[in-house]
XYZ file of C-alpha atoms in Angstrom:
632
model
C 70.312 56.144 88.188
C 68.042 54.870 90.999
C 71.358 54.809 93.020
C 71.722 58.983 92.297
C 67.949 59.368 93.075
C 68.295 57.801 96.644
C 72.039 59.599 97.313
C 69.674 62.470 96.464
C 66.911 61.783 98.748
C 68.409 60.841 101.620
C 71.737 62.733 101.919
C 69.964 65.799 103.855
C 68.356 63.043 105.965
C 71.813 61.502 107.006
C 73.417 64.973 107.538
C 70.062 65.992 110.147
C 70.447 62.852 112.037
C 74.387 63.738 112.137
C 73.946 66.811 113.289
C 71.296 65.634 115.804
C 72.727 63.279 117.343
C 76.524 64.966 117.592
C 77.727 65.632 120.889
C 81.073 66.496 120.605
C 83.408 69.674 122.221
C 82.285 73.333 121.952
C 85.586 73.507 120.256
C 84.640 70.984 117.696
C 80.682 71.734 116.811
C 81.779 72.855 113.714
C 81.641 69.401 112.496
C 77.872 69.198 113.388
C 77.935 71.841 110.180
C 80.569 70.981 108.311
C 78.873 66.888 107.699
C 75.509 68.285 106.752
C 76.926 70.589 104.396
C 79.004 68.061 103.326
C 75.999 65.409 102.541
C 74.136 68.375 100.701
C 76.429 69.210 98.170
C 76.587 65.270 97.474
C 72.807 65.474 97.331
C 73.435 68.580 94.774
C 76.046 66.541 92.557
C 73.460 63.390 92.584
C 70.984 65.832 91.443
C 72.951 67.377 88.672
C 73.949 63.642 87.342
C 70.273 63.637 87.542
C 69.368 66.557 85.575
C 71.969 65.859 82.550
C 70.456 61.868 82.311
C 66.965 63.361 82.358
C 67.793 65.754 79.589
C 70.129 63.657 77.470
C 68.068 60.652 77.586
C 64.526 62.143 77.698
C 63.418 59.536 80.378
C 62.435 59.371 84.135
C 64.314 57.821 86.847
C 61.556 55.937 89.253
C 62.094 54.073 92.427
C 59.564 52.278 94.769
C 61.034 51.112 97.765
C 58.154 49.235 99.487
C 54.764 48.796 99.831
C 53.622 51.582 102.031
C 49.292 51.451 102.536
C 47.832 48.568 101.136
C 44.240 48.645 102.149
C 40.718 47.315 100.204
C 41.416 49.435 96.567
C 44.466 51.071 97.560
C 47.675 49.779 96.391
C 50.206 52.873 97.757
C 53.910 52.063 97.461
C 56.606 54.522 98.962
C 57.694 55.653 95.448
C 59.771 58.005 94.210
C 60.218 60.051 90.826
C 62.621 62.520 88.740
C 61.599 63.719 85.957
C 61.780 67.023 84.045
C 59.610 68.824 87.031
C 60.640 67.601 89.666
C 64.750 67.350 88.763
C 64.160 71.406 88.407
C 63.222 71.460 92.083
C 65.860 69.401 93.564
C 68.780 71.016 91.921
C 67.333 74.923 92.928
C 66.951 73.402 96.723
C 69.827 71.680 97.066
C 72.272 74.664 95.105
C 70.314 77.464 97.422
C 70.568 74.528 100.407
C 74.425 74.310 99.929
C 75.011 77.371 99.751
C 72.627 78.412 102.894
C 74.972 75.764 104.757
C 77.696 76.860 104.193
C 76.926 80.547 105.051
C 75.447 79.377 108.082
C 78.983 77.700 109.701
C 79.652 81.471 109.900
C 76.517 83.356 110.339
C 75.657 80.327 113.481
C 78.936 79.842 114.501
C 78.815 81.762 118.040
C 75.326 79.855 118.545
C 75.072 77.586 121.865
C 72.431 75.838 119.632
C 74.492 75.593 116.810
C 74.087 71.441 116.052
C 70.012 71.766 116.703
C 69.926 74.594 114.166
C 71.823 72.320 111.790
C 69.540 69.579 112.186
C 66.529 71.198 111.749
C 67.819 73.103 108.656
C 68.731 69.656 107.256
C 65.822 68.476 107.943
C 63.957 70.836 106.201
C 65.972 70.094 103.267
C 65.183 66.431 103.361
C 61.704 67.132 103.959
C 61.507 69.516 100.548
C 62.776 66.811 98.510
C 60.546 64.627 100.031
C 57.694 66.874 98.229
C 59.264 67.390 95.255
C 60.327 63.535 94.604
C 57.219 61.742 95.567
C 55.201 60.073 92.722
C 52.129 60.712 94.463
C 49.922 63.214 96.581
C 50.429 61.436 100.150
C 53.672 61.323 99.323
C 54.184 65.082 98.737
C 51.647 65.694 101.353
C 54.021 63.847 103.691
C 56.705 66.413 102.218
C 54.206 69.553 102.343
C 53.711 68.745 106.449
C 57.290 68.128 106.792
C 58.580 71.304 105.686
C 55.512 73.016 107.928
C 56.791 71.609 110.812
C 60.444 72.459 110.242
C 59.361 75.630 109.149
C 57.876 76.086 112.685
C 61.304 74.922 114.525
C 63.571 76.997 112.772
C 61.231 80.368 112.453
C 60.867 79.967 116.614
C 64.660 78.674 116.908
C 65.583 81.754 119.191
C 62.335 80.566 121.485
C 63.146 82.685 124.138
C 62.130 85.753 122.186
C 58.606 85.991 122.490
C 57.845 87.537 118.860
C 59.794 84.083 117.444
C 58.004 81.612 119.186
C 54.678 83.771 118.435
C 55.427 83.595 114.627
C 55.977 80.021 114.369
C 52.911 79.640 115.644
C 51.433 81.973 113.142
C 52.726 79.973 110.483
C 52.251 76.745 111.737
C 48.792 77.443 112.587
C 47.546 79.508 109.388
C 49.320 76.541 106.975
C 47.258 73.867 109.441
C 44.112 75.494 108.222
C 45.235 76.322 104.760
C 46.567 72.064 104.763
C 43.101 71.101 105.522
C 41.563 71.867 102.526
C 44.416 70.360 100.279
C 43.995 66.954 101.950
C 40.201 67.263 101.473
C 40.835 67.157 98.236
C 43.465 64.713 98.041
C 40.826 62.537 99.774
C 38.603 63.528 97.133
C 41.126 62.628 94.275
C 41.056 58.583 95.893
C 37.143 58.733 96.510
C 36.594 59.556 92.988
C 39.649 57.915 91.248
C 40.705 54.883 93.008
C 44.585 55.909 93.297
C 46.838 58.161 94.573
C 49.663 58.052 91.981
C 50.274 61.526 89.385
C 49.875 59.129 86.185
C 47.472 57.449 87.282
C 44.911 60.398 88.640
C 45.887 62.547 85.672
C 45.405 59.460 83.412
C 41.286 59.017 84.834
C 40.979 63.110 85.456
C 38.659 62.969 82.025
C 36.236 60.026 83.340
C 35.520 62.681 86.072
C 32.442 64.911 86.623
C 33.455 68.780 85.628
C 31.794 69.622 89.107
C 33.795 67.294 91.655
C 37.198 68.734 89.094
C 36.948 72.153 89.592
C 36.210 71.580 93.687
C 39.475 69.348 93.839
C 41.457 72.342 91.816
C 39.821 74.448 94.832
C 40.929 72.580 97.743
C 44.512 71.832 96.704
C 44.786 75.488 95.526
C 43.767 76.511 99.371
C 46.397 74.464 100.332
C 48.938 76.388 97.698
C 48.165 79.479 99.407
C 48.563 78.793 102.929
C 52.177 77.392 102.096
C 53.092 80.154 99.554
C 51.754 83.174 101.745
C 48.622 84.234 99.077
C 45.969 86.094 100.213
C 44.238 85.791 102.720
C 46.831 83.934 104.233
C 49.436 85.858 103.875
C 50.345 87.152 107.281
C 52.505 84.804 108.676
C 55.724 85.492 106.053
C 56.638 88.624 106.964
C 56.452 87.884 110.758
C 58.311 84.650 110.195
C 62.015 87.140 109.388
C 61.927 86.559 113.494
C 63.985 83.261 112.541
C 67.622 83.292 111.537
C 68.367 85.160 108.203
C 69.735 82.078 106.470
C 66.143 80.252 107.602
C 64.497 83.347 105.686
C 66.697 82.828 102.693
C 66.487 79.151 102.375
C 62.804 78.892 103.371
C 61.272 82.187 102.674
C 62.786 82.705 99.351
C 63.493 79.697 97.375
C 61.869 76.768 98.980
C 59.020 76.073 101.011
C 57.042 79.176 100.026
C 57.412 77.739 96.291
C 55.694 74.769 97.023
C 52.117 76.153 96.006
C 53.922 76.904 92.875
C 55.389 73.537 92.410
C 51.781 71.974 93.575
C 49.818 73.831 90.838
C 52.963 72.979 87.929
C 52.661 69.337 88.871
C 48.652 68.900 88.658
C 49.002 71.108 85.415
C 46.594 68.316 84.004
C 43.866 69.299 86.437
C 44.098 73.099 86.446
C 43.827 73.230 82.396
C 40.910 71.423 82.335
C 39.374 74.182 85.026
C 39.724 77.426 83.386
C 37.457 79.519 85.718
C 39.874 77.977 88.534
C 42.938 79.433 86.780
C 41.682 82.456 85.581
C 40.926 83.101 89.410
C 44.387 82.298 90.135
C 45.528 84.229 88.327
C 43.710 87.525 89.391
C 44.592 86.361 93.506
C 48.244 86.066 92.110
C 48.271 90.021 90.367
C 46.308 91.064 93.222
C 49.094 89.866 95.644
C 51.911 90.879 93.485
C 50.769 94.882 93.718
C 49.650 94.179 97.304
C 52.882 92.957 98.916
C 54.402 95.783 96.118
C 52.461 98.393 97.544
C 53.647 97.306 101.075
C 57.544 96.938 100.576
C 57.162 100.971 99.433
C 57.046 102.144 103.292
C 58.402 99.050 105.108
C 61.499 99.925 107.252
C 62.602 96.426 107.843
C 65.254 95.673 105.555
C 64.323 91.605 105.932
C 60.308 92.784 105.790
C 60.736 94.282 103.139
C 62.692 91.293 101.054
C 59.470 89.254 102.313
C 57.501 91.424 100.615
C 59.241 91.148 97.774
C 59.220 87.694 98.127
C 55.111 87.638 98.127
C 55.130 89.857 94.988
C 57.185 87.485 93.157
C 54.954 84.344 94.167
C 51.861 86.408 92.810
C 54.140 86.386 89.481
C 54.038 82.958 89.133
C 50.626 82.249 90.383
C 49.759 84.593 87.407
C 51.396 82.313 85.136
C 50.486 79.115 86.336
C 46.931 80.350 86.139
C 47.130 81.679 82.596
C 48.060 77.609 81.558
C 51.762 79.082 81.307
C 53.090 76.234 83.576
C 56.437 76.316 82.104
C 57.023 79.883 82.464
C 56.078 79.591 86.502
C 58.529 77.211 86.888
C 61.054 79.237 85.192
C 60.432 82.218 87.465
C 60.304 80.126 90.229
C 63.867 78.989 89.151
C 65.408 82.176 88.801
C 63.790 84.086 91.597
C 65.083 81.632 94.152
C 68.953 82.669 93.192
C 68.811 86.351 93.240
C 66.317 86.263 96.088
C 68.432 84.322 98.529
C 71.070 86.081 97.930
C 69.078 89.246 99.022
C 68.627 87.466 102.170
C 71.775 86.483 102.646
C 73.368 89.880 102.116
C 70.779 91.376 104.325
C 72.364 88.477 107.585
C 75.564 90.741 106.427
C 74.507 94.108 106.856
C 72.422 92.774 110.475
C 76.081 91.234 111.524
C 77.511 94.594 110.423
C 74.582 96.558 112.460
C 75.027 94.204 115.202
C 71.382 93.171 114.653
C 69.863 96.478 113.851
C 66.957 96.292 110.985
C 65.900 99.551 110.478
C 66.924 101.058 107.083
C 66.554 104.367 108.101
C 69.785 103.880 110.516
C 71.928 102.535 108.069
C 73.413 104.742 105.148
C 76.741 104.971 103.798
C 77.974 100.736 104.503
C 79.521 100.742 100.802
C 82.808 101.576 102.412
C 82.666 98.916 104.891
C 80.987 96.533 102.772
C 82.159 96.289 99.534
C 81.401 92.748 98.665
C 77.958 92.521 99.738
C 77.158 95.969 98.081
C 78.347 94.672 94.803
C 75.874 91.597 95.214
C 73.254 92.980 96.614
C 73.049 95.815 94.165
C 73.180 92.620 91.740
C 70.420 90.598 93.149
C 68.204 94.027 93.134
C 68.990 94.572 89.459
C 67.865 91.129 88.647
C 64.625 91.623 90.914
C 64.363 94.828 89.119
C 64.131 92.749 86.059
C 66.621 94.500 84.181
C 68.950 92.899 80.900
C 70.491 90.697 80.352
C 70.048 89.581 84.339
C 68.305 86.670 85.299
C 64.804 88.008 86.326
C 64.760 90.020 82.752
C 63.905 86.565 81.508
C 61.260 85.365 83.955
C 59.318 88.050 84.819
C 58.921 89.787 81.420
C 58.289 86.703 79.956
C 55.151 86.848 82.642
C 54.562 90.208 81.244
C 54.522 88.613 77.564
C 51.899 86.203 77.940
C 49.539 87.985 80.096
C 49.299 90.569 77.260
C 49.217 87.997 74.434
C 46.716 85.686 76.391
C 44.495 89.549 76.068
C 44.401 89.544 80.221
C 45.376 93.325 79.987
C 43.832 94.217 83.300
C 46.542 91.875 84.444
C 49.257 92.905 82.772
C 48.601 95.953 83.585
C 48.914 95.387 87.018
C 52.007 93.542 87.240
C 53.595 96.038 84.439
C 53.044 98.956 87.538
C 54.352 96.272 90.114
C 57.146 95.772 88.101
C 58.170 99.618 88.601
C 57.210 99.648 92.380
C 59.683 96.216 92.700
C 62.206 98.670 90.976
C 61.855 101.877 93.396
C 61.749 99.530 96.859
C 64.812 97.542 95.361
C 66.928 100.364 95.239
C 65.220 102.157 97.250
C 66.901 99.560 99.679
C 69.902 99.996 98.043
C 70.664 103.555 98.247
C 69.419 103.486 102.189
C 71.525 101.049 103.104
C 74.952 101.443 101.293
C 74.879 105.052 99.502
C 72.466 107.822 100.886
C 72.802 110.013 104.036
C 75.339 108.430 106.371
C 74.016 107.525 110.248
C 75.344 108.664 113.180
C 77.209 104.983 114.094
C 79.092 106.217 116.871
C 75.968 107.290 118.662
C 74.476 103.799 117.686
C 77.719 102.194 119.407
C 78.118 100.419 116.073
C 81.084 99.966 113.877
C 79.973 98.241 110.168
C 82.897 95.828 108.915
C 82.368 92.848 106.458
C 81.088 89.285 106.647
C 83.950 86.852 106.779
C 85.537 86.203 103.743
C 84.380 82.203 103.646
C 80.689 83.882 103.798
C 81.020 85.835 100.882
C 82.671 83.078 98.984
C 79.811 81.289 99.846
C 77.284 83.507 98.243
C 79.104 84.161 95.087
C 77.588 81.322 93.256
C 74.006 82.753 93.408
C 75.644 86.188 92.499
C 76.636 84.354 89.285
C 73.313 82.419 88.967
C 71.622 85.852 89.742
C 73.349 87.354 86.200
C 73.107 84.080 84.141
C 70.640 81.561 85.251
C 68.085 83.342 82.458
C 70.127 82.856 79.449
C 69.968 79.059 80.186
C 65.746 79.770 79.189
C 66.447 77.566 76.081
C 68.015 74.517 77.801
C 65.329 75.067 80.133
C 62.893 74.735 77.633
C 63.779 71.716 76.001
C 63.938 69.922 79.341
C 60.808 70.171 80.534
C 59.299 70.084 77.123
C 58.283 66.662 77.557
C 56.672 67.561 80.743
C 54.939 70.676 80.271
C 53.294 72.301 77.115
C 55.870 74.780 75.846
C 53.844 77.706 73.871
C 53.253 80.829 73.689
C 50.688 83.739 72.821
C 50.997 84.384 69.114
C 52.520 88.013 69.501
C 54.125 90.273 66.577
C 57.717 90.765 66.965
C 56.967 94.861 66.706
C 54.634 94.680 69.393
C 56.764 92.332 71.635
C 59.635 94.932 71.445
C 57.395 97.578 71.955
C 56.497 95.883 75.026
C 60.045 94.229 76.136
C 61.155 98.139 75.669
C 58.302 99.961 77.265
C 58.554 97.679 80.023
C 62.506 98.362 80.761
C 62.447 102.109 80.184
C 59.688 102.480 82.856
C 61.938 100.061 85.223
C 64.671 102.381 84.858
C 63.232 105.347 84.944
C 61.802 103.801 88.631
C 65.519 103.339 89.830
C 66.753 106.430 88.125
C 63.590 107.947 90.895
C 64.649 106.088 93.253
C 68.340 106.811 93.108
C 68.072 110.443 92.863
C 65.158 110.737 95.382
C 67.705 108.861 98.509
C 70.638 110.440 97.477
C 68.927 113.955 98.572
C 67.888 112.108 102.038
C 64.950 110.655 100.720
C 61.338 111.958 101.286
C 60.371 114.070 104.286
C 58.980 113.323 107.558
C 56.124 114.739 106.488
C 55.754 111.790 104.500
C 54.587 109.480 107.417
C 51.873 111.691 108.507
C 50.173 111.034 104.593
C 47.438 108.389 105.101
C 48.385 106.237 102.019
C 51.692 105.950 104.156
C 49.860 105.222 106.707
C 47.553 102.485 105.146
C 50.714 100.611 103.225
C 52.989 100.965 106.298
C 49.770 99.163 108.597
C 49.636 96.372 106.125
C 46.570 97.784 104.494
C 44.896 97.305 107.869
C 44.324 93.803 107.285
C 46.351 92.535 110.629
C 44.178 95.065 112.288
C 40.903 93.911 110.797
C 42.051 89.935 111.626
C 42.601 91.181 115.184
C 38.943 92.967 115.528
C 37.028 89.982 113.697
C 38.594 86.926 114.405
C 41.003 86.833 116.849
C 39.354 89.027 119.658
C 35.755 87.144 119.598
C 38.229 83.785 119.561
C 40.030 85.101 122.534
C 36.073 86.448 124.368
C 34.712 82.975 123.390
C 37.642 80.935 124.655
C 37.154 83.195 127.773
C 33.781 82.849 128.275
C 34.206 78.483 128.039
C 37.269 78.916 130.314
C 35.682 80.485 133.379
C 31.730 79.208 133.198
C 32.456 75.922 130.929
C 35.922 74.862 132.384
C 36.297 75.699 135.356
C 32.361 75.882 136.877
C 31.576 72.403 135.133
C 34.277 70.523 133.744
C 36.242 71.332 136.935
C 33.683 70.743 139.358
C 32.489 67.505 137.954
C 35.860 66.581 138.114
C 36.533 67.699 141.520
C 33.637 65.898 142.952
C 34.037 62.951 141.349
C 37.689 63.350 143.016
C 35.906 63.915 146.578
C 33.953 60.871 146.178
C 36.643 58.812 145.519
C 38.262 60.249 148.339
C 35.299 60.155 150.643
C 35.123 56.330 149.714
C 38.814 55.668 150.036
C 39.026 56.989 153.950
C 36.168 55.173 155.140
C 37.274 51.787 152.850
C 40.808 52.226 154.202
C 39.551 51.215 157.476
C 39.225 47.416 156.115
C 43.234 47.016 155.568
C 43.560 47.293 159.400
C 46.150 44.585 159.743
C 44.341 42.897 162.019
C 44.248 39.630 160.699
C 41.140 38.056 162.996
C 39.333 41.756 161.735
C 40.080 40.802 157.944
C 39.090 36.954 158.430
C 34.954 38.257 159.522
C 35.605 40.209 156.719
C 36.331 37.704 153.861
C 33.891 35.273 155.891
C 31.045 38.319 155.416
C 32.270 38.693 151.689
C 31.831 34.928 151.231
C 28.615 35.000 152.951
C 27.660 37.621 151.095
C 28.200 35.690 147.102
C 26.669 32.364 148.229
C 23.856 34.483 149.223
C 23.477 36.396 146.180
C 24.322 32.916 144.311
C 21.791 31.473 146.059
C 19.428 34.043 145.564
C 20.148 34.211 141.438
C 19.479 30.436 141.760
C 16.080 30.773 143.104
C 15.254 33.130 140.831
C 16.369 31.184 137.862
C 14.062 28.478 139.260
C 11.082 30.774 139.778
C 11.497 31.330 136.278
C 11.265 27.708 134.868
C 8.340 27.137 136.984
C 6.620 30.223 135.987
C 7.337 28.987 132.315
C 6.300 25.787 132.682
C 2.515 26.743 134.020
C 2.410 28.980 131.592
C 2.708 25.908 128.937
């Protein structure tokens, strides 16, 4: 088994390397693709073996393959672990991973870059299961600041577009800040505990003040939300659909942005011994579910608007990893990452179709030309919808469930009226871009045809996963049994109906609005002059109020230091000190004359000159003995 765990480790990490280092014929770069995908689905089957030991067996697989810091107290090997939580994680990345591969031979194949884009996707793959493997925090914080920095490379991997490389830097830079505070507190976790290792730290968590727990819960939870987009550091995701669309579904959908999620599932012991911390997690995480909501309503962007979804959804299962519900996080997690990649997916279709064009409102009537990716979108938005006997049914109303049984109604509430606006922007998406009011194409110069066939091959596995991943909820369950506390909130069976049933007939009576209101044309122009549309189409005015109180005074101060700080101190001591050296070096140069009777006074001066000062450092050591000896 430790054999599976490594093929399972380091496969991506081969296939990067590969892919970096290839340098074969233009003709024959699809090999710099074809190896990495290649090493990734062996990474998936290792993964799988994985999965089945785990769950047959009941045990762990771990591996420790040196001594990595070994300094005073600390005893830190390079250690690895899967066990019911983490084997979760590596099969959703590296099925969504394949699968991103493979779509990506076609989606990158007319790329000059195509083996860099390869590498770096790799990469990022390697670097996630880096995070989710690790047995202990540096290790995952190794992971955590991996994926940030491929994150960064592949969001700016067009880098001549000025937007890309401007939102890599977003993201990099708001997850720097957000990563601060979640190595304060890993730093914390050794001060206070000795160790670094999950069984260990979890294992002394109750010989630990309440106080210095609840400020380590804070601190990694900062870092949570700068890597899964939470308010207030939400800003960068929907700027970072600059990168390639298979970047956005690999990264933006199922992966990286889960991280937070996976963070606050694996320190489960922490958080539910800080309820106050959870409950607050909780609220941030309904909050940000009606917020992003709220926002995908009015967005135009067809891959904007799947981010948006995407933050929604991560407010879902910040809910329920707040509420205790650990298991129930991870199970949304899980199932959101199929039908939400292949959103993404079928959205680089419809951009190949529209020859890059974003904007829903030209696009109407691409059923014809795009049967396929119709069909599977319309699936994956049924599923987001949250509709039976589809995947997110599961997930997200078992969300709904225990927020009303924990009696957080205020809550449930709130994701109960998310849950219809995720139903009217899903097919409100829908009906825009495949049904609806047909554009004018031939004034657009556009002509919509299908993804290659390979492509949609390629995505048919998370069109399956989309329908049935939830009705595996019971094999689920008794995996990560051992792991996490499987319960529930004691609700009657009436009740829960009445709930499972109110719940569905308000979702479809959202796409039943949503259908009828686009196939009409939608709403009128009129619309856009409201100023709720307005505020949610603006982003709430929260980019706006960033740009007035933080980054214009950063820009005035960094002016202000630039032209009387830099460049009337810094550079003029610099430049004198520059003079003088130059001042010094024409009159000194004057010595190396070549004149060799001219440099013979000169080393006879120079010799002169020591026994003198010799002599005179002699004397005064003499002076001083004598002065001494008086004295006595």
């Amino acid at each position: 088994m430790e054999a599976l765990l490594l093929i399972a480790l380091f496969s991506p990490l081969i296939g990067s390397l590969f892919a970096g280092l290839f340098f074969g014929a233009k003709e024959k770069k699809i090999v710099a693709g074809l190896v990495p995908t290649a090493l990734l689905a062996l990474s998936l089957a290792a993964s799988s073996s994985l999965l089945y030991f785990i769950f047959t067996e009941g045990a762990k697989v771990n591996v420790a393959l040196f001594d990595w810091i070994v300094s005073g107290r600390l005893n830190l090997q390079f250690g690895f672990v899967a066990d019911q939580i983490s084997v979760v994680m590596m099969c959703v990345v590296t099925i969504v991973s394949t699968v991103v591969h493979i779509y990506s031979i076609g989606y990158m194949a007319h790329d000059k870059s195509f083996n860099r884009f390869f590498s770096y996707l790799s990469a990022f793959v390697f670097s996630m299961m880096v995070l989710v493997m690790s047995d202990n925090f540096l290790g995952l914080f190794i992971g955590w600041e991996g994926v940030g920095l491929c994150s960064y490379l592949l969001i700016g991997f067009w880098y001549h577009k000025p937007f890309a490389s401007w939102a890599a830097n977003e993201a990099f830079i708001m997850n720097r800040i957000a990563d601060l505070g979640m190595l304060l507190g890993i730093f914390l976790i050794y001060w206070l505990v000795g160790s670094l290792r999950y069984d260990e730290v979890f294992a002394a968590l109750r010989f630990v003040e309440r106080g210095y727990l609840v400020w380590i819960a804070i601190l990694l939870f900062i870092g949570a939300m700068g890597k899964s987009a939470q308010f207030p550091l939400h800003t960068w995701l929907a700027n970072a659909m600059e990168g390639p669309t298979p970047v956005s579904a690999l990264i933006h959908a199922a992966t990286m942005v889960t991280a937070g999620v996976y963070l606050l599932v694996r320190a489960n012991p922490l958080y539910s011994m800080v309820g106050e911390i959870g409950a607050f997690i909780a609220s941030l995480g309904a909050f940000v579910a009606f917020f992003a909501a709220s926002m995908a309503l009015v967005a135009t962007d067809l891959k904007r608007i799947i981010a948006y979804s995407t933050l929604s959804q991560l407010g879902y299962m910040f809910v329920a990893a707040g509420l205790g519900y650990y298991w129930v996080a991870l199970f949304h997690l899980t199932t959101h990452a199929f039908f939400k990649a292949l959103l993404f997916l079928g959205a680089g279709n419809v951009m190949h179709a529209m020859h890059d064009e974003l904007h829903i409102g030209k696009m109407g009537k691409l059923y014809a030309a795009m049967k396929p990716t119709a069909i599977m979108m319309t699936i994956a938005s049924i599923a987001l919808a949250g509709i039976y006997p589809f995947a997110g049914f599961f997930s997200k109303d078992k969300i709904l469930e225990v927020a009303f049984g924990s009696a957080h109604y205020v809550i449930w509430a709130t994701l109960l009226i998310t849950a219809a606006m995720t139903a009217f922007y899903s097919f409100r998406v829908v009906m825009r871009v495949f049904f609806g009011k047909e554009a004018n194409y031939e004034k657009l110069h556009i002509h919509p045809h299908e993804a290659p066939k390979f492509m949609l091959l390629a995505m048919s596995p998370l069109a399956l996963l989309a329908i049935v991943a939830g009705l595996f909820e019971p094999f689920y369950k008794d995996l990560v049994s051992a792991a996490l506390k499987i319960d529930a909130p004691h609700i009657e069976h009436a009740i829960e109906y009445a709930l499972i049933g109110g719940t569905m007939a308000l979702v479809i009576l959202s796409i039943a609005f949503a259908v009828w209101k686009y196939a009409k044309g939608g709403f009128s122009a009129n619309w856009q002059n409201a100023f709720i549309y307005k505020f949610l189409s603006r982003e709430w005015y929260i980019p706006a109020l960033y740009k007035k109180t933080i980054i214009a005074p950063y820009i005035a101060v960094s002016d202000f230091l630039w032209r009387k700080i830099d460049q009337k101190i810094v550079d003029f001591v610099v430049d004198l000190i520059a003079k003088i050296v130059l001042a010094s070096s024409v009159r000194l140069r004057k010595t190396q004359s070549g004149n060799l009777s001219h440099m013979l006074r000169l080393m006879t001066a120079g010799l002169v000159a020591l026994l003198a000062i010799a002599l005179i450092a002699l004397a005064a050591a003499n002076f001083g003995v004598l002065q001494s000896v008086k004295g006595a």
